XYZ file of C-alpha atoms in Angstrom:
569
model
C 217.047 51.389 204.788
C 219.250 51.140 201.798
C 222.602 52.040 204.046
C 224.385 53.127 201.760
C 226.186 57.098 201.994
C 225.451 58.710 198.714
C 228.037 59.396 196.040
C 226.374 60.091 193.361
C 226.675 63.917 193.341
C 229.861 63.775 194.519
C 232.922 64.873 191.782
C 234.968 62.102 190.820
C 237.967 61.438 193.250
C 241.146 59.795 192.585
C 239.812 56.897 191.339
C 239.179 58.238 188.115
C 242.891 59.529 187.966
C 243.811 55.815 188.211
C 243.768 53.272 185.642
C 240.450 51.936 184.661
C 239.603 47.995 184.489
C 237.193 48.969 181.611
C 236.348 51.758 179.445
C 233.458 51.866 177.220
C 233.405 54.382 174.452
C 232.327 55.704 171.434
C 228.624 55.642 171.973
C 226.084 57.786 172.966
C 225.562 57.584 177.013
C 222.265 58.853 178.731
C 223.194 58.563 182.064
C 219.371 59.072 183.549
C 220.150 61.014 186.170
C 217.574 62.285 188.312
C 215.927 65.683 186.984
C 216.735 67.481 190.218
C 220.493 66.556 188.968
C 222.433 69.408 186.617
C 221.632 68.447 183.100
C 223.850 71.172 181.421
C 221.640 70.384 178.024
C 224.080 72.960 176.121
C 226.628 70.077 176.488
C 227.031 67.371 173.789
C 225.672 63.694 175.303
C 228.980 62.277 177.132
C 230.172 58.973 174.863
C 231.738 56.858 177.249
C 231.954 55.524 180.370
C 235.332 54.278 182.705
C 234.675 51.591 185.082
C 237.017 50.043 188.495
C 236.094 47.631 190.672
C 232.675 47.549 189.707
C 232.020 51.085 190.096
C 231.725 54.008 187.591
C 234.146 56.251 187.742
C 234.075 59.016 185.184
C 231.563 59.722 182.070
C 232.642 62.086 179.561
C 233.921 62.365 176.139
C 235.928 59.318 174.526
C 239.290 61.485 174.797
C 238.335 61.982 178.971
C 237.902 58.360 179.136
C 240.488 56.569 177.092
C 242.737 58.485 178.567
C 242.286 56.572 182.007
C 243.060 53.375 179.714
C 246.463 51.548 180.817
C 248.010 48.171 179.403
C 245.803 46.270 181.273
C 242.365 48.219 180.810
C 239.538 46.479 178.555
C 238.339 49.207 176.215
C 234.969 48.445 174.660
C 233.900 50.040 171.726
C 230.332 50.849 171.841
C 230.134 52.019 167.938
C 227.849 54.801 168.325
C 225.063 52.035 170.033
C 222.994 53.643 173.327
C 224.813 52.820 176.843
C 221.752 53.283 179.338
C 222.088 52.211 183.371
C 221.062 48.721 183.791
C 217.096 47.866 183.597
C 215.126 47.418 186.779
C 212.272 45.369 186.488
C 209.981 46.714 189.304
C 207.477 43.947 189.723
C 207.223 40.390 188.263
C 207.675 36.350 189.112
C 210.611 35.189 188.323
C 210.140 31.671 189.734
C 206.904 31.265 188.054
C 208.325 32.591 185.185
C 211.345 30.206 185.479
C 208.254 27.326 186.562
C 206.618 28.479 182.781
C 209.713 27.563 180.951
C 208.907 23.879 181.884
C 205.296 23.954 181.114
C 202.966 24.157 178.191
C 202.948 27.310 176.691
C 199.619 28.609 176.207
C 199.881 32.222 175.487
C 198.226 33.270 172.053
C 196.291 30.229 171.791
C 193.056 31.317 169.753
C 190.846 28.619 171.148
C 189.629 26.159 173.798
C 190.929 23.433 171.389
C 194.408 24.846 170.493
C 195.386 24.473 174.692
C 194.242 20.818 174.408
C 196.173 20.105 171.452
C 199.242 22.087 173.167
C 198.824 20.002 176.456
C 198.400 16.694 174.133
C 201.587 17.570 172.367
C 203.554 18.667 175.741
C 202.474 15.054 177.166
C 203.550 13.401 173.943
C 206.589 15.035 173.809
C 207.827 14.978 177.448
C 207.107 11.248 178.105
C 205.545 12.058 181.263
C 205.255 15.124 183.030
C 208.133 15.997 186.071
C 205.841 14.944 189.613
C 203.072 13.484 186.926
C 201.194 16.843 187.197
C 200.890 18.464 183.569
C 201.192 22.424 184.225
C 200.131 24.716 181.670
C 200.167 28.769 181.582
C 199.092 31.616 179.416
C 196.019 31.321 178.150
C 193.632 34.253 177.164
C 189.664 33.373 176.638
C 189.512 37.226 175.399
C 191.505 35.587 172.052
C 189.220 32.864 171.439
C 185.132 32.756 170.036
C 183.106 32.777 173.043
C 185.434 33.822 175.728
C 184.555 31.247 177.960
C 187.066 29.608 180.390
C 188.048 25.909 180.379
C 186.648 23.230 182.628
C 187.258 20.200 183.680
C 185.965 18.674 180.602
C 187.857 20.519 177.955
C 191.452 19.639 179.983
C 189.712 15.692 180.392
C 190.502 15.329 176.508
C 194.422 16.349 177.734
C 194.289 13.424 179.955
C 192.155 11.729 182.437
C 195.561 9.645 184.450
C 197.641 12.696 184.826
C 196.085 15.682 187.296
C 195.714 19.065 184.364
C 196.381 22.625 185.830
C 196.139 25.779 183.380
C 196.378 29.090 184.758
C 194.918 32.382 183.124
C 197.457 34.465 181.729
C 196.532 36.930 184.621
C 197.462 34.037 187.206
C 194.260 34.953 189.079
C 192.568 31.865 187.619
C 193.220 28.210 187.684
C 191.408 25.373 185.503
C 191.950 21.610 186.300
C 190.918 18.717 184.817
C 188.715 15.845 186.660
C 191.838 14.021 187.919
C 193.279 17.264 189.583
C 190.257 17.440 191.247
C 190.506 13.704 192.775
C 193.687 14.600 193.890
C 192.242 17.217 195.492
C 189.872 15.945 197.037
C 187.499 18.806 195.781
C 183.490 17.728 195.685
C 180.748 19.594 194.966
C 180.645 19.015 199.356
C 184.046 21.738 199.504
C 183.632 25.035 201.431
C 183.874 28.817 199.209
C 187.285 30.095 200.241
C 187.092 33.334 201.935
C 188.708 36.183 198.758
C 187.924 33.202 196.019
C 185.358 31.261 194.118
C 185.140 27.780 193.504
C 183.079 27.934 189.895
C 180.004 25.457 190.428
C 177.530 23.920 187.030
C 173.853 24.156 187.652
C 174.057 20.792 189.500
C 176.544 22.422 192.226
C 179.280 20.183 190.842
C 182.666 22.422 190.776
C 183.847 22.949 187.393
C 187.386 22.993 187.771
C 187.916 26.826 187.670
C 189.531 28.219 190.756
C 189.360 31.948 191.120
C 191.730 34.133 193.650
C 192.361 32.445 197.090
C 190.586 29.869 195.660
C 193.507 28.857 194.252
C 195.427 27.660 197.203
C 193.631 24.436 196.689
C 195.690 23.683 193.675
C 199.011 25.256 194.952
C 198.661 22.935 198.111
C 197.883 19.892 196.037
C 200.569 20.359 193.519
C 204.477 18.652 194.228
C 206.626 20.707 195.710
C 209.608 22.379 194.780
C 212.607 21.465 197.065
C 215.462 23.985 197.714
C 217.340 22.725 194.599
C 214.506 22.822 192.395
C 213.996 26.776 193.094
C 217.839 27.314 192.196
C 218.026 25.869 189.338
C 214.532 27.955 188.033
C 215.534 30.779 189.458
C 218.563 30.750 187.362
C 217.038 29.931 184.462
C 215.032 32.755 184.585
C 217.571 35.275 185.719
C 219.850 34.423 182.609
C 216.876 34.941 180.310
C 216.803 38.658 182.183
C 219.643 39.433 181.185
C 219.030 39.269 177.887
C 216.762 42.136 177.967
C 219.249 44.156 179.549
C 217.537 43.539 183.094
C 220.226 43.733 186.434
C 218.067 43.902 188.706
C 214.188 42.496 189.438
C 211.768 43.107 192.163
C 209.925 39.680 192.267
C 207.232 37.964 194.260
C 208.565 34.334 194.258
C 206.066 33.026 197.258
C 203.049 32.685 195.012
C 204.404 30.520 193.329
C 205.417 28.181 196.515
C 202.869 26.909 199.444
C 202.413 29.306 202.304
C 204.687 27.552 204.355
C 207.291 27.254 201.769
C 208.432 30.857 201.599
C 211.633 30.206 203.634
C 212.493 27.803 200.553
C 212.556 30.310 198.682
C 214.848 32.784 200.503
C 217.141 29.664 201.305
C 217.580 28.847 197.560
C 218.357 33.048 196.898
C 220.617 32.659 199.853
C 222.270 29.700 198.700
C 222.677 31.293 195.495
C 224.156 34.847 196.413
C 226.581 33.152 199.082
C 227.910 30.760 195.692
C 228.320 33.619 193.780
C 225.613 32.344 191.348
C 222.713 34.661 191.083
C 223.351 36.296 187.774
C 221.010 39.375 189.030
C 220.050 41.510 191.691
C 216.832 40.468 193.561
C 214.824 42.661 195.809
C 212.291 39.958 196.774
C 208.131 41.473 197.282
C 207.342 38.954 200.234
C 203.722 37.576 199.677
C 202.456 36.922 202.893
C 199.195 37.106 203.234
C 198.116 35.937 206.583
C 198.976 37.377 210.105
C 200.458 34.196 211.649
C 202.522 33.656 208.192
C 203.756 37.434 208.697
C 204.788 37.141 212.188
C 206.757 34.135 211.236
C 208.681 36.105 208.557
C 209.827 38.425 211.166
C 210.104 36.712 214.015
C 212.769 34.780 211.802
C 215.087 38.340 211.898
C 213.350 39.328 208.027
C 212.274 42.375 207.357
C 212.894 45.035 204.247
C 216.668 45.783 203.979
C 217.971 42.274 205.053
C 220.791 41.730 202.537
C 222.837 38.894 201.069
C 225.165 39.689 198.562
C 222.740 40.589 195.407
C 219.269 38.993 197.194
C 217.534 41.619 199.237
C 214.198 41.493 201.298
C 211.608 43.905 199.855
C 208.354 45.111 200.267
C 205.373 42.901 202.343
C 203.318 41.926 198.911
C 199.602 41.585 199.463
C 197.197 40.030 196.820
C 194.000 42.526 197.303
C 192.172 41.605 194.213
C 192.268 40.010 190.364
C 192.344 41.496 187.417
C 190.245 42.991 185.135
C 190.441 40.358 182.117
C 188.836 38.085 184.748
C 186.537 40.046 186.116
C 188.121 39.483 189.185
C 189.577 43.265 190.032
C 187.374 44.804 192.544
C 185.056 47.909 191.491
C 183.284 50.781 192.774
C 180.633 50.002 190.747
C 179.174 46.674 188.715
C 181.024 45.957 185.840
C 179.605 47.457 182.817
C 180.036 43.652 180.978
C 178.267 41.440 183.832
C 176.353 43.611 186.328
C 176.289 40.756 188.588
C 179.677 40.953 190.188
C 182.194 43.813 191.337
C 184.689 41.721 191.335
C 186.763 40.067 194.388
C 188.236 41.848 197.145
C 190.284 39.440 198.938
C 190.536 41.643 202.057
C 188.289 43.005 204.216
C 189.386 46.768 205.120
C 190.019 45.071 208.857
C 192.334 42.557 207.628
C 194.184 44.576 205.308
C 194.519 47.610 207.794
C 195.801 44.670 210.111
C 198.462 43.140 207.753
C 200.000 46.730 207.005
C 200.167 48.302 210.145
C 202.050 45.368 211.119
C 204.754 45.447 208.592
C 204.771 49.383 208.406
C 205.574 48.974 212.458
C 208.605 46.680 211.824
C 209.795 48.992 209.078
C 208.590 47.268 205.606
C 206.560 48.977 203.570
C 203.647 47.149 201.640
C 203.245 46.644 198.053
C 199.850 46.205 197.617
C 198.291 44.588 194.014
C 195.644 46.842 193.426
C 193.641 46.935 189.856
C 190.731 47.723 190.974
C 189.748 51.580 191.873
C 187.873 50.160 195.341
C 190.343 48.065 196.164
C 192.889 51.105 195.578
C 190.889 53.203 198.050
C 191.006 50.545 200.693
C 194.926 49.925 200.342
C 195.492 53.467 200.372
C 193.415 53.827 203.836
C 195.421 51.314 205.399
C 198.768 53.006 204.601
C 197.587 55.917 205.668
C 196.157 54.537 209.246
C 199.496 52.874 209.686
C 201.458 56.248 209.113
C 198.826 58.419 211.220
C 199.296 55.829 214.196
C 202.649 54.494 213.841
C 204.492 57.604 212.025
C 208.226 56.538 210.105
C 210.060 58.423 207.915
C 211.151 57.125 204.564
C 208.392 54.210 204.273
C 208.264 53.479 200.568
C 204.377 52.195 200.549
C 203.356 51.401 196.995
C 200.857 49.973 195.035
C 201.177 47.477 191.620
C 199.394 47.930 188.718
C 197.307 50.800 189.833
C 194.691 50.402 186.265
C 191.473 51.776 187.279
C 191.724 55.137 189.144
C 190.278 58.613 188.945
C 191.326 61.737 189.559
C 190.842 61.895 193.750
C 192.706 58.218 193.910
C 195.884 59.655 192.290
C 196.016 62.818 194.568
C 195.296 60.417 197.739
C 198.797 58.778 195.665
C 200.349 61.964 195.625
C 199.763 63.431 199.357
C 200.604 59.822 200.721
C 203.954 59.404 198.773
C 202.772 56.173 197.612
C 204.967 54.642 194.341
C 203.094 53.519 191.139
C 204.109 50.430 190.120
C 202.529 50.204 185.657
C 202.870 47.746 183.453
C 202.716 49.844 180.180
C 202.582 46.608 178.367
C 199.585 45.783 179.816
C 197.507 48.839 177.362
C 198.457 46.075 174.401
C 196.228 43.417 175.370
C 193.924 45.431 177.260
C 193.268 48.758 175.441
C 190.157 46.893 173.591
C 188.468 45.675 177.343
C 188.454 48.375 179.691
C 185.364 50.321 178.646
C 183.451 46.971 178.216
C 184.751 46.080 182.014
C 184.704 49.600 183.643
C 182.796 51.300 181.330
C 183.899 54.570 179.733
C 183.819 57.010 182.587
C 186.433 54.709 184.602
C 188.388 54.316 181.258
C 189.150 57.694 180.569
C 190.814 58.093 184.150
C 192.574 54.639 184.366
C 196.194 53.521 183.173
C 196.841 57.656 183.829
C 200.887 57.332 183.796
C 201.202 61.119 182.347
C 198.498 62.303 185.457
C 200.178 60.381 187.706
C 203.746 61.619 186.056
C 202.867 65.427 186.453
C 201.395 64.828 189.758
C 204.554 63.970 190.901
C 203.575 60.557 191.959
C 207.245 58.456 191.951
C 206.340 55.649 188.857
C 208.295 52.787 188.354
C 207.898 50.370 185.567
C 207.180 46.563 185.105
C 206.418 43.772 183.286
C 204.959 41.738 185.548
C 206.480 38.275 183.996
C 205.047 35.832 183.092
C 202.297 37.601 182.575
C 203.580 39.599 179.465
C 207.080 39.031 178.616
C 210.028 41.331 180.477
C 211.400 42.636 176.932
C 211.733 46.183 177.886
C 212.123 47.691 174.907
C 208.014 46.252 174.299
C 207.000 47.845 177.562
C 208.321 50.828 176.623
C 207.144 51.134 173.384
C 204.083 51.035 174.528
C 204.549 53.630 177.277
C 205.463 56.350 174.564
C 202.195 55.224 172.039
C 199.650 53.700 174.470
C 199.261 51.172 171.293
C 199.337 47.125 170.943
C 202.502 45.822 169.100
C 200.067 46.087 165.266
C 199.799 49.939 165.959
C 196.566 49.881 167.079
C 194.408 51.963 168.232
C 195.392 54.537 165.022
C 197.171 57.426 167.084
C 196.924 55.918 170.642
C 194.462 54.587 173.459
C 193.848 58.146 175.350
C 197.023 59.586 173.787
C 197.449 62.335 176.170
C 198.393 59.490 178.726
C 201.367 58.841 176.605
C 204.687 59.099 178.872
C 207.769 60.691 176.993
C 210.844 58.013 176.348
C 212.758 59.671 179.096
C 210.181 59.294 181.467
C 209.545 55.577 180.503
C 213.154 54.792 180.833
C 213.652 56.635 183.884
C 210.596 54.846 184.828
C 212.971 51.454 184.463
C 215.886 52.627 185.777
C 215.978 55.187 188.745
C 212.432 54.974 189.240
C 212.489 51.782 190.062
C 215.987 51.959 192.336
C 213.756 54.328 193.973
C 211.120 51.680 195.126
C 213.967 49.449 196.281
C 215.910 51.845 197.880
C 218.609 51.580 195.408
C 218.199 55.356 193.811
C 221.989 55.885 195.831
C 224.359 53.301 193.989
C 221.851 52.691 190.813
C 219.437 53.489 188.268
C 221.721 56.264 186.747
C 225.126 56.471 185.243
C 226.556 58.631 187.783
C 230.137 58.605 189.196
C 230.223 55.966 192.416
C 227.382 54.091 191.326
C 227.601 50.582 190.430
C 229.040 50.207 187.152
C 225.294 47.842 185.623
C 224.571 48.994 182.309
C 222.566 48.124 179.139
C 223.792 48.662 175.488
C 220.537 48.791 173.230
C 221.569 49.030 169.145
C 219.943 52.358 168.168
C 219.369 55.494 170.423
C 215.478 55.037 171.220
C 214.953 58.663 172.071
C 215.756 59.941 168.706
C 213.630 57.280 166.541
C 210.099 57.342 165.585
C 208.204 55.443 168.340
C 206.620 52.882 166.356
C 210.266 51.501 165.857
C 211.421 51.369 169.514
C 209.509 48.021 169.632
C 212.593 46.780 167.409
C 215.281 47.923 169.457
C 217.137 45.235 171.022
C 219.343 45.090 174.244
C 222.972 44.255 172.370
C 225.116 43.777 176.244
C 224.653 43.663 179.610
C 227.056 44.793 182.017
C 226.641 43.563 185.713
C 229.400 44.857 188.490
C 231.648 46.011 185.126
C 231.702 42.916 183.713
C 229.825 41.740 180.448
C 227.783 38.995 181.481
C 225.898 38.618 178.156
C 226.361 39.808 174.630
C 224.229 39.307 171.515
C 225.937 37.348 168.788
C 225.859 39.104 165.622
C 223.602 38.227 162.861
């Protein structure tokens, strides 16, 4: 799908006898090349890097690459910092992520009243909200006494004129106040949703919490973005990437859109890679969840591989159930913290197989959100129907988040060739909840990255933005200690799960090219490969662990080109 002959193991050609536009040099260069590659570990690490026309083309020793240097070549002195290939994000939002930068910021709010007092203070401030709807995000009820959610009554005290939406820090759950609920036009008379809840008091009056598919109620009712609008986010959010040394995202933009919107979105990434203005490279995970809305995506000409300039069509992305703060990931079993429920699968095994085999036929793989270990074993039957009937080579099926598994589930991974998509930065907030949720026989085989690394299952890493922040160096600081960002647990959650730093950056770099079919001109610095790279102050696989949290991404190189730089302090 990707198109693209492969150069990477090819020796450099004549470029590299040519003058360079750039050198970098005098650093120490991990160029993540795949392990299948010759490492020739006897060597010292190579220290710099020559660049032309956007493409690498030689890595060796400073004296190798300065001496490609002419009167016109850029030379960049790295001063012993670590030059890694560009990070690859391999699953978050960047609209809603762009959307949360112009909303109240909820996350570590300890209580029920501190998100009032932050949406008083946000109204205050603003002078009215933009569209008159107050939006809110972030919020944890695992950080506050009780742990209930807010209602309609808590977000009342906000204000009763302006329509109140908060969503969950998940984004699996929506609260509105009694004015959203005019607007509406939700009574305690409104249908359950098929895959979502509508949360009811003892009177049958709905409480303003909106769980799963539920939600559409509240995306549908909300203003919506126009072409322009989703440009000017997207940017926003992309140039905040960049900071963290992120070139390239795979992002599911629709959810955060009405259904019918989607072609919005790809207008405004279209609009954007035609001016020259999308500061990253986008390989969009298409949330379409119904038939009809699927056959309209590719009866429009879409499908996985479409490409304009940096945007790219991805994966089919398919919602099949919450998450486990929520109670909303779907079980096996009850959960060991409320007996009553197993969560929410939003599929039935019919409609899911249906959705899949559909995309798998017109060549896009599916990228299935999967928490829960029985909605893992459902997504993972449908992939495998679709291959058994409709056999294609190279179909990169995956599944996101992949937290509670056992043993069997990973080797159904394995023999399926189905990519992990983790979120090590998830095991911060959640290290302290998954034996009360799944109880302790699930725990000990979930968030399995070393299983799943020596299984050979292909792993690519995530944030999942805005639902933990992108910084990468966090996420993988907590793939090498399995600990929350105060150390804790002493000595690490299931240590033995721990992945090594090489495998969490390779996890970040050619791991994820992998899942977008970029693995031929990214995710390593190898000779013919785009020239996107990431300059982090202090070489992270030589530190003590604890301190990689600290690190911080110093330059980002897009195409050969610095397109940010920290100032120094």
């Amino acid at each position: 799908m990707s198109g693209v002959t492969d150069r990477s193991a090819r020796p450099a050609d004549d470029r590299g006898d040519r003058q360079a536009d750039t050198v970098f040099f005098g650093g120490v260069v991990r160029t993540m090349e795949p392990p299948a590659a010759p490492r020739r570990r006897e060597r010292a690490l190579p220290t710099a890097v020559a660049v032309k026309d956007g493409v690498i083309v030689r890595v060796g020793s400073d004296r190798e690459i300065c001496a490609l240097a002419g009167p016109h070549t850029r030379s960049v002195d790295l001063a012993g910092r670590l030059l890694l290939p560009g990070f690859h994000d391999s699953h978050l939002h960047l609209l809603s992520y762009g959307l949360s930068l112009e909303k109240v910021y909820l996350d570590g709010a300890t209580s029920i009243d501190e998100i009032v007092r932050r949406g008083r203070d946000f109204l205050r401030q603003s002078g009215g909200p933009r569209g008159g709807w107050i939006q809110g995000r972030g919020w944890n009820n695992e950080l506050w006494p009780g742990r209930r959610f807010p209602n309609r009554y808590d977000l009342d005290r906000i204000s009763t004129d302006h329509p109140v939406t908060y969503t969950r820090t998940c984004g699996h759950i929506i609260a509105v106040n009694s004015k959203a609920l005019e607007v509406m036009g939700v009574t305690r008379d409104t249908p359950q949703l098929p895959g979502g809840q509508i949360d009811v008091d003892e009177r049958g009056e709905p409480l303003g919490i909106f769980r799963e598919e539920a939600r559409v109620l509240v995306y549908e009712a909300i203003p919506r973005l126009e072409v322009a609008d989703i440009k000017r986010l997207l940017v926003l959010g992309a140039q905040r990437a960049l900071r963290c040394g992120l070139t390239a995202l795979q992002t599911d933009d629709f959810e955060a859109v009405p259904e019918e919107d989607f072609p919005r979105v790809i207008e405004a990434y279209t609009q954007l890679a035609q001016e020259g203005a999308l500061p990253v490279r986008v390989f969009e995970q298409c949330l379409l969840p119904r038939p009809e809305q699927l056959r309209r995506f590719l009866d429009m000409g879409y499908t996985t591989g479409y490409q304009v300039g940096r945007f790219k069509i991805g994966p089919l992305k398919l919602l099949a159930d919450g998450s486990l703060g929520g109670r909303t990931a779907f079980l096996d079993r009850p959960y060991a913290d409320c007996p009553s429920t197993c969560g929410i699968g939003v599929f039935s095994q019919q409609q899911l197989d249906e959705l899949v085999e559909t995309a798998h036929r017109a060549g896009m793989p599916a990228a299935i959100h999967c928490i829960g270990n029985a909605t893992m074993q459902m997504a993972l039957d449908s992939i495998e129907r679709a291959q058994l009937r409709w056999p294609r080579a190279d179909m990169r099926h995956s599944i996101i988040h992949c937290q509670i598994t056992d043993r069997p589930l990973l080797q159904r991974f394995r023999a399926l060739g189905v990519i992990a998509h983790i979120q090590p930065v998830f095991v911060a907030g959640d290290w302290h909840i998954v034996a009360d949720r799944a109880g302790e026989e699930l725990a000990a085989t979930s968030y399995n990255w070393q299983t799943m690394a020596q299984l050979g299952i292909p792993i690519a890493c995530g944030s999942d933005c805005p639902v933990e922040r992108f910084d990468v160096m966090e996420n993988i600081y907590c793939a090498v200690t399995r600990q929350d960002f105060n150390g804790q647990p002493a000595g690490g959650w299931y240590p033995q799960q721990r992945l090594t730093v090489e495998q969490a950056v390779y996890g970040h770099t050619m791991g994820a090219a992998y899942a977008s079919y970029d693995e031929r001109v990214s995710g390593s610095l190898s000779v013919g490969k785009r020239a996107d790279m990431a300059v982090v102050d202090r070489d992270i696989f030589t530190i003590p662990p604890a301190q990689i949290k600290e690190a911080r991404v110093v330059m980002t190189v897009l195409d050969g080109e610095i397109v940010y730089e920290r100032e120094e302090r």
